Coordinates of C-alpha atoms in Angstrom, one line a residue:
Chain A
M10 CA -12.9 0.3 -15.1
Y11 CA -9.8 2.2 -16.1
K12 CA -8.7 2.8 -12.8
L13 CA -8.4 -1.2 -11.9
K14 CA -7.0 -1.6 -15.5
A15 CA -3.8 0.8 -14.1
I16 CA -3.0 -0.8 -11.0
M17 CA -3.1 -3.8 -12.5
I18 CA -0.6 -3.4 -14.4
K19 CA 1.0 -1.1 -11.3
D20 CA 0.9 -4.5 -9.5
W21 CA 1.5 -6.7 -12.4
H22 CA 4.9 -4.3 -12.0
I23 CA 6.0 -4.6 -8.2
N24 CA 5.0 -8.6 -9.1
K25 CA 6.1 -10.4 -12.0
K26 CA 8.9 -11.7 -10.8
S27 CA 7.3 -14.1 -8.0
L28 CA 4.6 -14.6 -10.7
L29 CA 7.2 -15.6 -12.6
I30 CA 9.2 -17.8 -10.7
P31 CA 7.0 -21.3 -11.3
F32 CA 8.0 -20.8 -15.1
W33 CA 11.8 -20.6 -14.6
I34 CA 11.8 -24.0 -12.1
T35 CA 9.6 -25.8 -14.5
A36 CA 12.4 -25.0 -17.2
G37 CA 14.7 -26.0 -14.5
F38 CA 13.1 -29.2 -13.9
Y39 CA 12.7 -29.7 -18.1
A40 CA 16.2 -29.2 -18.6
F41 CA 17.4 -31.1 -16.0
I42 CA 15.8 -33.9 -17.8
L43 CA 16.4 -33.1 -20.8
L44 CA 20.6 -33.1 -19.7
S45 CA 19.7 -36.7 -18.2
V46 CA 18.5 -37.6 -21.2
A47 CA 21.3 -36.0 -23.5
F48 CA 23.6 -38.0 -20.9
A49 CA 22.4 -41.2 -21.1
Y50 CA 22.4 -40.9 -25.0
F51 CA 26.1 -40.3 -25.0
K52 CA 26.9 -42.5 -22.6
G53 CA 24.9 -44.8 -24.7
D54 CA 22.9 -46.4 -21.3
M55 CA 19.4 -45.3 -23.4
N56 CA 16.9 -48.3 -22.8
F57 CA 13.9 -46.4 -22.8
S58 CA 10.9 -47.8 -23.9
M59 CA 7.2 -47.8 -22.9
I60 CA 5.7 -50.3 -25.1
D61 CA 5.8 -53.1 -22.9
L62 CA 4.9 -50.6 -19.8
D63 CA 2.7 -52.9 -17.1
T64 CA 0.4 -49.7 -15.9
G65 CA -1.4 -52.8 -14.7
S66 CA -4.4 -50.2 -16.2
P67 CA -6.1 -50.2 -19.5
V68 CA -4.9 -46.9 -21.9
A69 CA -8.2 -44.3 -20.8
E70 CA -7.0 -44.9 -17.0
T71 CA -3.7 -44.5 -16.6
N72 CA -3.9 -41.5 -19.5
Y73 CA -6.4 -40.0 -16.9
S74 CA -4.0 -40.6 -14.0
V75 CA -1.4 -39.4 -15.6
N76 CA -2.5 -36.5 -17.0
M77 CA -3.3 -35.3 -13.0
A78 CA -0.6 -36.0 -12.2
I79 CA 1.3 -33.5 -14.1
L80 CA -0.5 -31.3 -11.9
S81 CA 0.7 -32.1 -8.9
L82 CA 4.4 -30.1 -9.4
P83 CA 2.5 -26.5 -10.7
G84 CA -0.2 -27.1 -8.4
L85 CA 1.4 -27.6 -5.6
M86 CA 3.7 -24.2 -6.8
S87 CA 0.9 -22.5 -7.6
L88 CA -0.4 -23.0 -3.9
L89 CA 3.0 -22.1 -2.6
F90 CA 2.7 -18.9 -4.7
I91 CA -0.6 -18.2 -3.8
I92 CA 0.0 -17.8 -0.4
M93 CA 3.4 -15.4 -0.9
L94 CA 1.5 -13.9 -2.8
T95 CA -1.8 -12.9 -0.9
Q96 CA -0.2 -12.7 2.6
G97 CA 1.9 -9.8 1.6
A98 CA -1.1 -8.1 -0.5
L99 CA -3.0 -5.9 2.0
N100 CA 0.5 -4.9 4.1
E101 CA 3.5 -4.7 1.6
D102 CA 2.5 -1.1 1.0
I103 CA 2.3 -0.3 5.3
R104 CA 5.4 -2.2 5.9
K105 CA 7.4 -0.7 2.6
N106 CA 6.3 2.7 3.6
C107 CA 4.4 3.5 0.3
E108 CA 1.1 3.1 1.1
L109 CA 0.6 7.3 1.9
F110 CA 1.4 7.4 -1.8
H111 CA -1.4 4.8 -2.8
R112 CA -3.8 5.7 -1.0
S113 CA -3.9 8.9 -2.1
Q114 CA -4.4 8.4 -5.6
P115 CA -7.7 8.5 -6.4
V116 CA -9.3 5.5 -6.4
S117 CA -11.7 3.3 -4.9
I118 CA -10.2 0.8 -2.1
W119 CA -12.2 -2.2 -3.4
F120 CA -10.6 -1.4 -6.5
R121 CA -6.9 -1.5 -4.7
T122 CA -8.3 -4.4 -2.7
G123 CA -9.3 -6.1 -5.5
S124 CA -6.4 -6.0 -8.2
K125 CA -4.3 -7.4 -5.2
Y126 CA -6.3 -10.4 -5.3
L127 CA -6.7 -10.7 -8.6
M128 CA -2.9 -10.6 -8.5
G129 CA -2.4 -12.6 -5.6
I130 CA -5.2 -15.4 -6.6
T131 CA -5.5 -15.4 -10.7
S132 CA -2.6 -14.7 -12.0
N133 CA -1.4 -18.2 -9.4
W134 CA -4.1 -19.7 -11.9
A135 CA -2.8 -18.6 -15.1
V136 CA 0.1 -19.4 -14.5
M137 CA -0.6 -22.9 -13.4
L138 CA -2.9 -23.1 -16.7
I139 CA 0.1 -22.1 -18.9
I140 CA 2.6 -24.8 -16.7
A141 CA 0.0 -27.0 -17.0
L142 CA -1.2 -26.9 -20.5
F143 CA 2.8 -27.5 -21.9
N144 CA 2.9 -30.2 -19.4
F145 CA 0.3 -31.4 -21.0
L146 CA 1.7 -31.5 -24.7
V147 CA 5.1 -33.0 -23.4
I148 CA 4.0 -36.1 -21.9
N149 CA 0.9 -36.6 -24.0
I150 CA 3.0 -36.2 -26.7
I151 CA 5.5 -39.1 -25.2
L152 CA 2.7 -41.2 -24.3
A153 CA 1.6 -41.1 -27.7
I154 CA 4.8 -42.3 -29.1
F155 CA 5.3 -44.7 -26.6
H156 CA 2.2 -45.7 -25.1
Q157 CA -1.2 -44.7 -26.0
F158 CA -3.3 -41.7 -26.1
D159 CA -6.7 -41.6 -24.8
F160 CA -7.9 -37.5 -25.2
Y161 CA -10.9 -37.3 -23.2
S162 CA -9.8 -39.1 -20.7
A163 CA -6.2 -37.0 -20.8
I164 CA -8.5 -33.8 -20.8
N165 CA -10.2 -34.5 -18.5
G166 CA -7.8 -35.4 -15.5
M167 CA -5.9 -32.8 -16.8
I168 CA -8.3 -30.4 -16.2
L169 CA -10.2 -31.8 -13.4
S170 CA -7.1 -31.5 -11.4
L171 CA -6.4 -28.3 -12.5
I172 CA -9.4 -26.9 -11.5
S173 CA -9.6 -28.5 -7.4
F174 CA -5.5 -26.8 -7.3
M175 CA -7.7 -23.5 -8.2
K176 CA -10.4 -24.2 -6.1
T177 CA -7.9 -25.3 -3.1
G178 CA -6.0 -22.6 -4.4
L179 CA -9.2 -19.7 -4.3
I180 CA -9.9 -21.3 0.0
I181 CA -6.4 -20.9 0.9
G182 CA -5.5 -17.3 -0.4
S183 CA -9.2 -15.8 0.7
I184 CA -7.2 -16.5 3.9
T185 CA -3.8 -16.1 3.4
F186 CA -5.4 -12.4 2.1
F187 CA -7.4 -11.7 5.0
F188 CA -4.9 -12.7 7.5
S189 CA -3.2 -10.1 5.3
A190 CA -5.6 -7.5 6.4
I191 CA -4.8 -8.2 10.1
F192 CA -0.8 -8.8 10.9
K193 CA 1.7 -7.1 9.3
D194 CA 3.8 -9.5 9.2
K195 CA 3.9 -13.4 8.5
A196 CA 0.7 -13.0 8.0
F197 CA -0.5 -16.9 7.0
F198 CA 1.5 -18.0 9.8
Q199 CA 0.2 -15.7 12.1
G200 CA -3.6 -17.0 11.2
F201 CA -2.4 -20.2 10.9
A202 CA -1.2 -20.6 14.8
I203 CA -3.8 -18.6 16.2
L204 CA -6.5 -21.1 13.8
L205 CA -4.4 -23.3 15.6
G206 CA -4.4 -22.3 19.1
V207 CA -8.6 -22.0 18.7
Q208 CA -8.8 -25.7 17.3
F209 CA -7.1 -26.7 20.4
L210 CA -8.9 -24.9 22.9
F211 CA -12.0 -26.0 21.6
M212 CA -11.2 -29.4 21.3
I213 CA -9.8 -28.9 25.1
V214 CA -13.0 -27.5 26.0
N215 CA -14.8 -29.8 23.7
T216 CA -13.7 -33.4 25.6
M217 CA -13.7 -31.5 28.7
L218 CA -17.4 -30.2 28.7
N219 CA -18.7 -32.5 26.5
W220 CA -19.7 -29.8 24.2
H221 CA -19.7 -29.3 20.5
L222 CA -17.8 -26.2 19.7
P223 CA -17.0 -25.8 15.5
L224 CA -14.1 -26.5 14.9
P225 CA -12.0 -24.5 13.0
L226 CA -9.3 -25.8 11.1
T227 CA -11.3 -29.1 10.3
Y228 CA -14.0 -27.3 9.1
L229 CA -11.4 -25.7 6.5
F230 CA -9.8 -28.8 5.4
K231 CA -13.5 -29.4 4.5
L232 CA -14.2 -27.2 2.1
I233 CA -10.8 -27.4 1.1
K234 CA -10.5 -31.4 0.3
L235 CA -10.8 -32.2 -3.6
N236 CA -10.2 -36.0 -4.3
P237 CA -10.9 -36.3 -7.9
M238 CA -9.8 -39.5 -7.7
E239 CA -11.1 -40.5 -5.1
G240 CA -13.4 -43.7 -6.0
L241 CA -11.7 -44.3 -9.0
E242 CA -10.6 -47.8 -8.8
N243 CA -14.5 -48.5 -7.5
D244 CA -15.6 -46.4 -9.9
V245 CA -14.0 -48.0 -12.7
A246 CA -14.3 -51.3 -11.8
S247 CA -18.7 -50.8 -11.8
A248 CA -19.5 -48.3 -14.6
G249 CA -16.4 -47.8 -16.0
L250 CA -13.9 -44.6 -16.5
R251 CA -16.8 -42.6 -18.1
N252 CA -18.3 -43.0 -15.1
H253 CA -16.5 -42.1 -13.2
I254 CA -15.6 -38.4 -15.1
S255 CA -19.4 -37.7 -14.7
T256 CA -19.3 -38.8 -10.5
A257 CA -15.6 -36.4 -10.6
W258 CA -16.7 -33.5 -12.2
N259 CA -20.1 -33.2 -10.2
S260 CA -17.9 -33.8 -7.2
I261 CA -15.5 -31.2 -7.9
L262 CA -17.4 -28.5 -9.2
F263 CA -20.9 -29.2 -10.0
N264 CA -22.4 -29.0 -6.6
W265 CA -23.4 -27.1 -3.0
K266 CA -20.1 -27.2 -2.0
T267 CA -18.8 -24.9 -4.4
L268 CA -21.1 -22.2 -3.9
I269 CA -20.4 -22.5 -0.4
Q270 CA -16.6 -22.0 -1.1
L271 CA -17.1 -19.6 -3.4
A272 CA -19.6 -17.2 -1.1
F273 CA -16.7 -18.5 1.5
S274 CA -14.1 -16.8 -0.4
G275 CA -16.0 -13.3 -1.1
A276 CA -17.2 -12.9 2.1
L277 CA -12.9 -13.5 3.6
F278 CA -12.6 -10.8 0.2
A279 CA -15.7 -8.4 1.2
G280 CA -14.2 -8.4 5.3
S281 CA -10.7 -8.0 4.6
T282 CA -11.0 -4.8 2.3
L283 CA -13.3 -3.5 4.9
I284 CA -10.5 -4.3 7.5
Y285 CA -8.3 -2.4 5.8
K286 CA -10.4 -0.1 4.4
N287 CA -10.8 1.3 8.2
K288 CA -7.0 1.5 9.3
E289 CA -5.3 4.5 10.1
I290 CA -2.8 5.5 7.7
K291 CA -0.4 6.9 10.4
Chain B
M30 CA -13.1 32.2 0.1
N31 CA -12.7 29.7 2.9
I32 CA -11.4 26.2 1.3
A33 CA -11.7 24.2 4.1
E34 CA -13.2 24.2 7.8
V35 CA -12.3 22.6 10.7
K36 CA -13.8 22.5 13.8
N37 CA -13.3 21.2 17.4
L38 CA -10.5 18.8 15.7
T39 CA -9.4 16.4 18.5
K40 CA -7.6 13.5 17.8
Y41 CA -6.4 10.9 20.3
Y42 CA -4.0 7.7 19.9
G43 CA -4.8 5.5 22.7
K44 CA -4.7 8.1 25.6
L45 CA -2.7 10.2 23.7
K46 CA -4.5 13.8 23.1
A47 CA -2.7 15.1 20.0
L48 CA -5.1 17.6 18.8
D49 CA -7.1 19.4 20.7
E50 CA -10.0 21.2 19.1
V51 CA -8.7 22.5 16.4
T52 CA -10.6 25.5 15.1
L53 CA -10.0 27.0 12.0
S54 CA -10.8 28.2 8.0
I55 CA -8.8 27.4 5.9
P56 CA -9.3 30.9 3.1
Q57 CA -8.4 29.9 -1.2
G58 CA -5.3 31.3 -2.5
R59 CA -3.1 31.6 0.5
I60 CA 0.9 29.4 1.2
I61 CA -0.2 28.4 5.0
G62 CA 3.0 27.2 7.0
L63 CA 2.2 25.1 9.9
L64 CA 4.8 24.7 12.3
G65 CA 5.4 22.9 16.0
K66 CA 7.7 20.8 17.4
N67 CA 8.1 16.7 17.1
G68 CA 4.6 14.9 17.9
A69 CA 3.5 18.8 18.5
G70 CA 0.0 17.5 15.8
K71 CA 1.3 18.4 12.6
S72 CA 1.0 15.5 10.4
T73 CA -1.8 14.7 12.5
F74 CA -3.5 17.7 11.7
M75 CA -3.0 16.7 8.0
R76 CA -3.8 13.1 7.9
C77 CA -7.1 13.9 9.6
L78 CA -7.8 16.5 7.3
L79 CA -7.6 14.1 4.4
G80 CA -9.4 11.8 6.5
F81 CA -6.9 8.9 7.8
L82 CA -6.8 8.9 10.7
K83 CA -10.5 8.5 12.7
H84 CA -11.0 12.1 14.9
K85 CA -13.7 13.9 16.3
G86 CA -14.9 17.1 14.8
E87 CA -15.7 18.5 11.5
I88 CA -13.7 18.7 8.6
T89 CA -15.1 20.1 5.6
I90 CA -13.0 20.6 2.3
L91 CA -14.5 21.8 -0.5
G92 CA -18.1 21.4 0.3
E93 CA -17.0 17.7 1.3
T94 CA -17.8 16.3 4.6
I95 CA -14.9 14.6 6.0
K96 CA -15.2 11.6 8.4
S97 CA -13.0 8.8 7.4
H98 CA -11.4 8.1 3.9
K99 CA -12.9 9.8 0.6
E100 CA -10.7 8.5 -2.6
S101 CA -12.6 12.0 -4.7
I102 CA -11.0 14.5 -2.1
H103 CA -7.9 13.5 -4.1
E104 CA -9.1 14.4 -7.2
H105 CA -8.6 17.7 -5.7
I106 CA -5.2 17.6 -3.5
A107 CA -2.6 16.6 -3.7
F108 CA -0.3 15.3 -0.6
I109 CA 3.9 15.2 -0.8
P110 CA 4.5 13.5 2.7
D111 CA 8.1 12.8 3.4
V112 CA 9.6 11.5 0.1
S113 CA 11.0 8.4 1.1
S114 CA 7.5 7.1 0.6
L115 CA 7.1 6.1 -2.8
D116 CA 6.4 3.0 -3.9
D117 CA 10.6 1.9 -4.0
R118 CA 9.4 -1.4 -6.3
L119 CA 8.1 0.4 -9.0
T120 CA 10.7 2.8 -12.0
V121 CA 10.5 6.4 -12.3
Q122 CA 8.3 5.7 -15.7
Q123 CA 5.9 2.9 -14.3
T124 CA 5.7 5.4 -11.5
I125 CA 4.5 8.5 -13.9
N126 CA 2.5 6.2 -15.4
Y127 CA 0.2 5.2 -12.7
V128 CA -0.4 8.9 -11.1
A129 CA -1.5 9.7 -14.8
S130 CA -3.5 6.9 -15.3
L131 CA -5.5 7.5 -12.1
N132 CA -5.8 10.9 -12.2
K133 CA -8.6 12.9 -14.3
S134 CA -6.5 16.0 -13.2
W135 CA -3.5 14.9 -14.6
N136 CA -1.5 18.0 -17.1
A137 CA 0.1 15.5 -19.3
K138 CA 2.2 18.5 -21.1
K139 CA 3.2 19.8 -17.8
A140 CA 4.2 16.1 -17.5
Q141 CA 6.4 16.3 -20.6
Q142 CA 7.8 20.4 -20.1
L143 CA 8.7 19.4 -16.4
L144 CA 10.5 15.7 -17.4
A145 CA 12.3 17.4 -20.0
G146 CA 13.5 19.9 -17.5
S147 CA 14.5 17.0 -15.2
D148 CA 17.2 14.3 -15.0
L149 CA 15.1 11.4 -13.9
P150 CA 16.0 8.6 -15.7
L151 CA 12.9 6.7 -16.1
N152 CA 14.2 3.4 -17.0
Q153 CA 15.2 3.1 -12.6
K154 CA 14.2 2.6 -10.0
V155 CA 12.8 4.0 -7.8
A156 CA 14.3 2.4 -5.0
T157 CA 17.8 3.1 -6.9
L158 CA 17.2 7.3 -6.5
S159 CA 19.2 9.3 -4.1
K160 CA 16.3 11.6 -2.3
G161 CA 17.3 14.2 -4.4
M162 CA 16.3 12.2 -7.8
K163 CA 13.1 10.9 -5.2
T164 CA 12.4 14.7 -4.3
K165 CA 12.1 15.5 -8.3
L166 CA 10.6 12.7 -9.3
Y167 CA 7.6 13.2 -6.5
L168 CA 7.4 16.8 -7.4
L169 CA 6.9 16.1 -10.9
I170 CA 3.9 13.4 -10.3
T171 CA 2.7 16.3 -8.1
L172 CA 3.0 18.9 -9.8
S173 CA 1.6 17.6 -13.0
L174 CA -1.8 17.5 -10.9
D175 CA -4.2 20.0 -11.8
V176 CA -5.5 20.2 -7.9
K177 CA -6.7 23.1 -5.9
I178 CA -4.9 22.2 -2.3
L179 CA -1.5 21.6 -2.1
L180 CA -0.5 19.7 1.1
L181 CA 3.4 19.3 2.2
D182 CA 4.1 17.4 5.3
E183 CA 7.7 18.1 6.3
P184 CA 8.4 17.1 2.1
T185 CA 12.5 18.0 2.1
L186 CA 13.3 16.4 5.8
G187 CA 16.7 14.6 5.3
L188 CA 17.2 16.7 1.6
D189 CA 20.6 19.2 1.5
I190 CA 20.2 22.2 1.5
V191 CA 20.1 22.8 -2.4
F192 CA 17.7 20.2 -3.3
R193 CA 15.9 22.2 -0.1
K194 CA 15.4 25.2 -1.9
E195 CA 15.1 23.7 -4.9
F196 CA 12.0 22.2 -3.6
F197 CA 9.9 25.7 -1.9
N198 CA 11.3 26.9 -5.2
T199 CA 9.6 24.7 -7.8
I200 CA 6.5 24.7 -6.0
L201 CA 6.3 28.5 -5.7
G202 CA 6.8 28.7 -9.3
E203 CA 5.5 25.2 -11.2
F204 CA 1.8 24.8 -8.6
Y205 CA 0.9 28.9 -6.8
D206 CA -1.7 30.8 -8.3
E207 CA -4.3 32.9 -6.6
S208 CA -6.6 29.8 -6.8
R209 CA -3.9 27.1 -5.0
T210 CA -3.7 27.1 -1.5
I211 CA -0.3 24.9 -0.3
I212 CA -0.1 24.1 3.5
I213 CA 3.5 23.3 4.7
S214 CA 4.4 21.6 7.5
T215 CA 8.5 21.9 8.0
H216 CA 10.4 22.5 10.7
Q217 CA 12.9 24.4 8.5
V218 CA 10.8 27.5 8.8
E219 CA 13.5 30.1 7.5
E220 CA 13.8 28.4 4.1
V221 CA 9.9 28.9 3.8
E222 CA 9.2 32.2 5.6
Q223 CA 9.8 33.5 2.4
I224 CA 6.9 32.1 0.7
L225 CA 4.7 32.1 3.7
Q226 CA 1.7 34.3 3.8
D227 CA -0.2 32.5 6.5
I228 CA 1.0 30.4 9.3
I229 CA 0.3 28.2 11.9
F230 CA 1.3 27.8 15.6
I231 CA 0.7 24.1 16.9
D232 CA 2.0 23.2 20.4
K233 CA 1.0 19.7 22.1
G234 CA -2.0 19.2 19.6
K235 CA -3.8 22.6 20.3
M236 CA -3.8 25.6 17.8
I237 CA -1.9 28.4 19.5
L238 CA -2.0 30.9 16.5
F239 CA -2.9 31.1 12.9
E240 CA -2.3 34.2 10.9
D241 CA -1.0 36.8 8.7
V242 CA 2.9 36.2 8.6
E243 CA 3.2 40.2 7.5
E244 CA 0.9 41.1 10.1
L245 CA 1.9 38.9 12.9
K246 CA 5.4 40.4 12.2
K247 CA 4.2 44.3 12.5
K248 CA 2.8 43.2 16.0
Y249 CA 6.1 42.1 17.2
S250 CA 9.5 43.1 17.3
I251 CA 12.9 41.7 18.9
F252 CA 14.4 44.6 21.9
T253 CA 18.4 43.9 22.4
V254 CA 19.7 45.9 25.6
P255 CA 23.3 45.8 27.3
S256 CA 22.8 42.7 29.6
D257 CA 23.3 45.5 32.9
K258 CA 19.6 46.7 32.0
I259 CA 18.1 43.6 31.0
E260 CA 15.2 44.8 34.1
E261 CA 14.2 47.6 31.4
L262 CA 12.8 43.7 29.0
E263 CA 12.1 41.8 32.6
K264 CA 9.2 44.1 33.7
H265 CA 7.1 43.7 30.7
K266 CA 7.3 40.0 31.3
P267 CA 8.4 38.3 28.3
K268 CA 8.2 34.3 27.4
L269 CA 12.3 33.8 26.8
I270 CA 15.1 36.7 28.0
T271 CA 17.9 35.7 24.8
K272 CA 21.5 35.7 26.5
T273 CA 24.1 37.1 23.8
L274 CA 27.4 38.3 24.0
G275 CA 27.2 41.5 26.4
H276 CA 23.6 42.2 25.5
V277 CA 20.2 40.7 26.3
S278 CA 17.2 40.3 24.3
A279 CA 13.4 39.7 23.9
I280 CA 10.9 39.3 21.8
L281 CA 7.8 42.5 22.9
D282 CA 4.8 44.0 21.7
S283 CA 6.4 46.6 19.1
K284 CA 4.0 49.6 20.0
I285 CA 6.5 49.9 23.7
K286 CA 9.3 51.9 23.7
I287 CA 12.5 51.1 25.7
E288 CA 14.7 53.6 25.1
N289 CA 18.2 52.8 23.7
A290 CA 17.2 49.3 22.6
Q291 CA 17.7 48.4 19.1
V292 CA 14.5 47.4 17.8
N293 CA 15.1 43.8 14.9
K294 CA 12.0 43.0 13.1
P295 CA 11.7 38.8 14.0
S296 CA 12.1 36.2 12.2
L297 CA 9.0 33.3 12.2
S298 CA 11.2 30.9 14.3
D299 CA 11.8 34.0 16.7
L300 CA 7.9 34.0 16.6
F301 CA 7.7 30.5 17.2
M302 CA 10.0 30.7 20.5
E303 CA 8.4 33.7 21.8
K304 CA 4.5 32.2 21.5
V305 CA 5.3 28.5 21.7
G306 CA 8.9 28.7 24.0
G307 CA 11.2 25.7 24.2
S308 CA 14.0 24.3 21.4
N309 CA 13.2 21.5 19.3
V310 CA 11.3 23.9 16.6

């Protein structure tokens, strides 16, 4: 395992600038808000109160929704950076002309690809988690001061949203990682263009010949689609928020789809490694 | 004792035959030069030895059959391609730490010694180093490995003469002993001629010759005669006759006697020209 550690340290050195960008964006976002508040305060325009805020929903529901919403920015940034890092994972060394140097080290190819996979996906998860926890702290302090705070709803909202983004990132990241083993440049766009082409081709064939060929993008969207807010209003109206949260945990994590998603991602990782392993190094 | 056996090694790039039935045994403890024109198959040969390229034929290195790339082979073989193949995104220190952590054969004491003798800026990115500095770094990380075989594929490409000389002197002084084998592929054969013990000539993917350098030089001589006596050379059917001011020269079998001819010892590039012909060596 010491070899995996050494490779991960090397990959961290290479990718740390990209990985830290979401922190800078978040810091900039907070700095902008603080500056705006400070500006308003010194101009005497501060008229800020949430006490009488009519959210149209009970406290628990507001806490749940708000804590899901705080993941939007870090979640989207995480997806973007997962695509950015994984699309160069298995072709960047070739493009940078250092593939021979890395391949000439006595280390398993599975460790090399594994490290790049972890760096591309799980590191971005970690970044998203840290930002999410910070947002959680800030927003819930504000909620507690100016409105009302319900820990159970808040933490469930945040974690369910976090898991949804993590799973979406895992699948999108695995697909892009696979494309990086095939395409030398702009792997995500090239791979997506091919999937789009196949999608349209199959749609035309299905329409013209009345066949039922499976549509790749439709299947992928089905696999990626995770919405912890789905049925929120009906669930809350019929059985309460706690019941909705329990349903959401089952629909987001504890189901067969999770196993399919994990197997799909694992298969893409293994496939990418085998393609990469069999590439000739000229 | 041989450290590697190559039998009928053939490699195609599409329809192009880059290596054609190469068969040879590489002995232990020798410094072997691999000489050929551009595109002759030198790099392809080295990459096949390491399993980087799919090939036909058999390769055995230190008893291990090489059919595809095996990471374990790098425990015994160090490989320096063009020095610009280092990872530009790492710093000097990170590069050293990376190689040291991955290689069981890393000799920390040797690395310290080499580092002390160099002026490498540890915190600087490899991308910002000059080519000479990159060479020093590549040498440091390679010579700090206790391996049995060192493969050098045009390692001094693009370097100035001072660094080229320093490179080979360091290799010879710090790495070579009689238990270790070095294979050097280079265009600039003049610079390594003094250190080579064996030479392989390769042309259009075929191995033309594999011989002990001293034996080879004993076999042939350069015969120089005045231009009006060119027929003296022509009757021995040399591959190439070179014209100089008022004289003509050709490489012929040393046993041949030509009256009044000036006889000199040939260099490896002379011999290459004689055996392979053409320019662009």
